[in-house]
CSV table of C-alpha atoms in Angstrom, one decimal:
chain,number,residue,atom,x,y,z
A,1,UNK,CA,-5.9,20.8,-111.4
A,2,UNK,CA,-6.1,24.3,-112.9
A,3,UNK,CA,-6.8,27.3,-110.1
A,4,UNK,CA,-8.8,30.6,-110.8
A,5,UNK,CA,-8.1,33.3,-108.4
A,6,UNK,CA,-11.3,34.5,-107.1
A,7,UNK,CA,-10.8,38.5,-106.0
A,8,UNK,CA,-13.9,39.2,-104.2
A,9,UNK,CA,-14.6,36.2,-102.2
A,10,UNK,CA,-18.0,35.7,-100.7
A,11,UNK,CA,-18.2,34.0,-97.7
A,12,UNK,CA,-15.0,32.2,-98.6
A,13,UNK,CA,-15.1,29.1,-95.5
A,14,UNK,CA,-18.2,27.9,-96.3
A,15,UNK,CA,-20.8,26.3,-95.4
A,16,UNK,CA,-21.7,28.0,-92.4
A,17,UNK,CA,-24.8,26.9,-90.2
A,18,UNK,CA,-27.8,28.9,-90.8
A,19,UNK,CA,-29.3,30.7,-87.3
A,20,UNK,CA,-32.2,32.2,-85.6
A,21,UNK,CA,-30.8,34.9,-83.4
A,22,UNK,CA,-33.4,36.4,-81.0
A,23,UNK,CA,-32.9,40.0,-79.4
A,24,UNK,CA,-35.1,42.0,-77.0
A,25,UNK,CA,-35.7,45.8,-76.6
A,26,UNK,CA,-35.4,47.0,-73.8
A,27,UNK,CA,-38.9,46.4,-72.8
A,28,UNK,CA,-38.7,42.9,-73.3
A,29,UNK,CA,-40.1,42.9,-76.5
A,30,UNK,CA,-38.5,39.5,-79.0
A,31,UNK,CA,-36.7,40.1,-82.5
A,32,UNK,CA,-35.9,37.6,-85.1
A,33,UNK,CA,-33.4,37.7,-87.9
A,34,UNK,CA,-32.1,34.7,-89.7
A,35,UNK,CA,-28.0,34.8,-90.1
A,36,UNK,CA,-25.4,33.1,-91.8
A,37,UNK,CA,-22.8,34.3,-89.7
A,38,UNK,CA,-22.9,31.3,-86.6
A,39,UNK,CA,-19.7,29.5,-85.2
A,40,UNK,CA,-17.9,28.1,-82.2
A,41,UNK,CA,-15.4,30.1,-80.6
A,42,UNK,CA,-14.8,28.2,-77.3
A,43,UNK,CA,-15.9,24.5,-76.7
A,44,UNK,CA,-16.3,24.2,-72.9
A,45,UNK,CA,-16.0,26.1,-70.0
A,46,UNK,CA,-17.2,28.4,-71.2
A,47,UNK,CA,-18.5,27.4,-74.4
A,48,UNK,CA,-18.3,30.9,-76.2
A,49,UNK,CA,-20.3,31.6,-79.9
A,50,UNK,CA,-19.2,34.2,-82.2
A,51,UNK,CA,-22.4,35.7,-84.8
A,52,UNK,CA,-20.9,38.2,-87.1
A,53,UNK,CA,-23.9,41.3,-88.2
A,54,UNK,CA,-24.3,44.2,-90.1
A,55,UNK,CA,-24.0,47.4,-87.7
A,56,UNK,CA,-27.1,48.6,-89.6
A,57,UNK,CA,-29.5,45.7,-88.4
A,58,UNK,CA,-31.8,46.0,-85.6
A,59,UNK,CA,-30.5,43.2,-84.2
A,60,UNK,CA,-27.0,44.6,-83.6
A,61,UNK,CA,-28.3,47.6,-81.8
A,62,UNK,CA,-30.6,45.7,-79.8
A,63,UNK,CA,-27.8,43.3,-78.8
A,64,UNK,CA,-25.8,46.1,-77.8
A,65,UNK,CA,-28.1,47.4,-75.7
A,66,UNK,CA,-29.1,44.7,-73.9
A,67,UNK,CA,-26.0,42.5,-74.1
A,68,UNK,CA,-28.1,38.8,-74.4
A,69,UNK,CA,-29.4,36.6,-77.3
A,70,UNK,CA,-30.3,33.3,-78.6
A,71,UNK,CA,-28.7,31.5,-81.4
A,72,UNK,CA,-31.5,28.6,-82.4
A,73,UNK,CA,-30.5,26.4,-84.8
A,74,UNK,CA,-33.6,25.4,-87.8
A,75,UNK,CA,-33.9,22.5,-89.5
A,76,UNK,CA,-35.1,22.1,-93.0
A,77,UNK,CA,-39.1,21.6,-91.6
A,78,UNK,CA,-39.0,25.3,-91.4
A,79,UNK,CA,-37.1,27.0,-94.2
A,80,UNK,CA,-39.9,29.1,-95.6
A,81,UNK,CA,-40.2,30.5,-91.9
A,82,UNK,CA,-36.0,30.9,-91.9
A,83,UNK,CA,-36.2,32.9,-95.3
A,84,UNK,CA,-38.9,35.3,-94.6
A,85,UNK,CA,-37.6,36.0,-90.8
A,86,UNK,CA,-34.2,37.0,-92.7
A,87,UNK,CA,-36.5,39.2,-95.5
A,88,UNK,CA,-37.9,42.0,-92.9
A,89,UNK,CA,-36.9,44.3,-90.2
A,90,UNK,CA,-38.8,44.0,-86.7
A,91,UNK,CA,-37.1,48.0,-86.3
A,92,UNK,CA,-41.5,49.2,-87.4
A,93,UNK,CA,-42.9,46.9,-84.5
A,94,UNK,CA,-43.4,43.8,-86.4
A,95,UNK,CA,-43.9,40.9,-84.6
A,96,UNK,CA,-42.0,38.2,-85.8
A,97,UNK,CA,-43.0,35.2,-84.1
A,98,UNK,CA,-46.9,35.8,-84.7
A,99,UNK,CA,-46.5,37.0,-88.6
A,100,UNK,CA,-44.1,33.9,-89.5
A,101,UNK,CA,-45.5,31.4,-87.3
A,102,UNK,CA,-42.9,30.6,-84.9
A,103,UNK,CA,-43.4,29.8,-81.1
A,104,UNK,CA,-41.3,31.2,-78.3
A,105,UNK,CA,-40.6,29.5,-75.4
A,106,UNK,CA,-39.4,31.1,-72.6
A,107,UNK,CA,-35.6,30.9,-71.9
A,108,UNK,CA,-34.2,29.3,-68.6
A,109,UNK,CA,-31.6,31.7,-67.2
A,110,UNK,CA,-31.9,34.8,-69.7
A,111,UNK,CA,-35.4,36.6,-70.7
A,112,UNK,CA,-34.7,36.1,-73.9
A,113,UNK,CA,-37.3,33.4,-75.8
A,114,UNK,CA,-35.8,30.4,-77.5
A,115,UNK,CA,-37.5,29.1,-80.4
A,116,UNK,CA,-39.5,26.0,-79.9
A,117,UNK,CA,-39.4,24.7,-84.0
A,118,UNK,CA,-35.9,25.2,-83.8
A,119,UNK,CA,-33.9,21.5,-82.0
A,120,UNK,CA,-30.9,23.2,-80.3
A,121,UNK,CA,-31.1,26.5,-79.1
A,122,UNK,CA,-28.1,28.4,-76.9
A,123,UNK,CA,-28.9,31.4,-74.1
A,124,UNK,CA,-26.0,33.7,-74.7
A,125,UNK,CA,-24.7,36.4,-72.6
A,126,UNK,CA,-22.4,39.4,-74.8
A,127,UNK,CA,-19.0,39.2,-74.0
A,128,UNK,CA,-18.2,41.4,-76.5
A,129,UNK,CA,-18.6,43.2,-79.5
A,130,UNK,CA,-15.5,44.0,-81.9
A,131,UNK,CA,-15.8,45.6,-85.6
A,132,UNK,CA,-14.2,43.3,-88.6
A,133,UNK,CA,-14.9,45.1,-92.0
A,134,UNK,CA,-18.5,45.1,-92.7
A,135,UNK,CA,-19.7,43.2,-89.8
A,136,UNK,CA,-19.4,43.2,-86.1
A,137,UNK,CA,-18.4,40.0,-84.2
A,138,UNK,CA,-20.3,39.5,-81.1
A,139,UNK,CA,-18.8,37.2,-78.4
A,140,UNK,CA,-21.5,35.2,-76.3
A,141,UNK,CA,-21.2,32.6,-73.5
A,142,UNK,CA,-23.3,30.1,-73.6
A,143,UNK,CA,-25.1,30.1,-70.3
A,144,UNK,CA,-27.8,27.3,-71.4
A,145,UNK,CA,-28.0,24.9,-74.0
A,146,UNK,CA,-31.5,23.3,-75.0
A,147,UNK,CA,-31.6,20.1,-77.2
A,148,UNK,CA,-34.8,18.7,-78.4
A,149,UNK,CA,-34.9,15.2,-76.3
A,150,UNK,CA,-35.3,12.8,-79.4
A,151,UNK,CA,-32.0,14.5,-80.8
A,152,UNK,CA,-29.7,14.0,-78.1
A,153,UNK,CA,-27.5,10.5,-77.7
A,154,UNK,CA,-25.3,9.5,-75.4
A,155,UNK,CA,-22.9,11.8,-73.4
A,156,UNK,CA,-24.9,14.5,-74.0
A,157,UNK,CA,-24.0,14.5,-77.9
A,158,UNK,CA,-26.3,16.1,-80.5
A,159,UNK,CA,-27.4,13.2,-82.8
A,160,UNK,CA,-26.6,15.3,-85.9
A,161,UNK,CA,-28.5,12.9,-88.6
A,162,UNK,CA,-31.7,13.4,-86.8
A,163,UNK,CA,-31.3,17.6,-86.8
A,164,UNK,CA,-31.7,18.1,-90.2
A,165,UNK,CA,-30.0,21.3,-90.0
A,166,UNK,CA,-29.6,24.0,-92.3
A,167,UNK,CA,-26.4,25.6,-94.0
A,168,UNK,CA,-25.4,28.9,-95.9
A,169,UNK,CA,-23.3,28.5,-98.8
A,170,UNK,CA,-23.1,31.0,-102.1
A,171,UNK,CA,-26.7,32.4,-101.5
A,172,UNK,CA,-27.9,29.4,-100.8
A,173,UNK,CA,-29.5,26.9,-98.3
A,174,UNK,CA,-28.4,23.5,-97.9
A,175,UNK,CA,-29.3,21.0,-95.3
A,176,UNK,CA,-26.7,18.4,-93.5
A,177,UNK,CA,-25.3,15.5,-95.1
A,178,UNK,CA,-24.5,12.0,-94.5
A,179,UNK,CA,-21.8,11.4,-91.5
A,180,UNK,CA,-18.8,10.1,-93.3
A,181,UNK,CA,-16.5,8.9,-90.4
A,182,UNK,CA,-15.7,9.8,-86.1
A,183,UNK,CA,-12.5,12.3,-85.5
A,184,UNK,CA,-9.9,9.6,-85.4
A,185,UNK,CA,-10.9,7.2,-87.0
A,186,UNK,CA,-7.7,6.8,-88.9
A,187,UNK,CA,-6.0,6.1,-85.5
A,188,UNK,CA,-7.4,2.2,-85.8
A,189,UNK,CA,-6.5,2.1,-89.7
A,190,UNK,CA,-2.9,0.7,-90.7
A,191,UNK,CA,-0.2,3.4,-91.4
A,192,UNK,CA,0.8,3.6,-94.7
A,193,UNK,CA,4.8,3.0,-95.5
């Protein structure tokens, strides 16, 4: 198979799960901004997220200054609502939740709303905040974890082909695919010789 070279990669691991992050001022007052930038860090104990931003968002100063957030997770119901969030600032005022549609619910441990259209949604206290190029990673435990009921199996496990989540790959959305085999599954095949 012939390789090209690529020599300004964009987003080069892709796809990466699309995300609601919500931020307060520090009067309490809710921010949206849709990101592409959403991944584990830890797994457990603590579970730890990292979202990557742009210094120049309102988001990242409001993060800084009040060191909490939610990552919410969409699903393809809503991806007019996950576009336009990620289209404006909220820096003039602008009130998110009422202009797109979206309803907060309030959070159980930080005051920070979750999103109620959105099936999993994770409280998140700042660890930390490090620059990497253009964006900023921000560290967050997860102090909470909300899963709508209908999408949650046994052992706790998020029943991923009922999410419908979204993704972010090459300036586009895509939603999740078909579940194509368990980690180890190889384990009961025979071993090649």
């Amino acid at each position: 198979m012939e390789k090209t070279t690529i020599t300004l990669p964009f987003r080069p691991v892709y796809p990466s799960p699309a995300g609601l992050i919500v931020s307060v001022d520090e009067a309490g007052k809710p921010n949206i901004m849709t990101a592409g930038e959403v991944f584990n860090i830890g797994l457990k104990e603590p579970a730890i997220v990292g979202i990557a931003l742009r210094k120049a968002t309102y988001t990242h100063s409001l993060i800084v200054k009040t060191a909490r957030f939610t990552v919410n997770l969409p699903t393809a119901a809503i991806l007019d609502k996950v576009d336009l969030v990620g289209t404006v600032s909220g820096r003039n005022g602008l009130d998110k939740f009422a202009e797109f549609g979206l309803t907060p619910l309030p959070a159980s441990v930080i005051d920070v709303p979750i999103i109620a259209e959105c099936p999993v949604n994770l409280e998140c206290r700042m660890l930390s905040v490090t620059e990497v190029g253009d964006h900023d990673l921000f560290l967050g435990e997860v102090v909470a974890m909300h899963v709508d009921s209908d999408k949650v199996g046994d052992n706790q496990r998020i029943l991923i082909e009922k999410v419908d989540g979204l993704l972010f790959a090459e300036w586009g959305y895509y939603r999740f695919g078909e579940k194509i085999g368990d980690i180890g599954f190889t384990r009961r095949l025979p071993r090649p010789r």
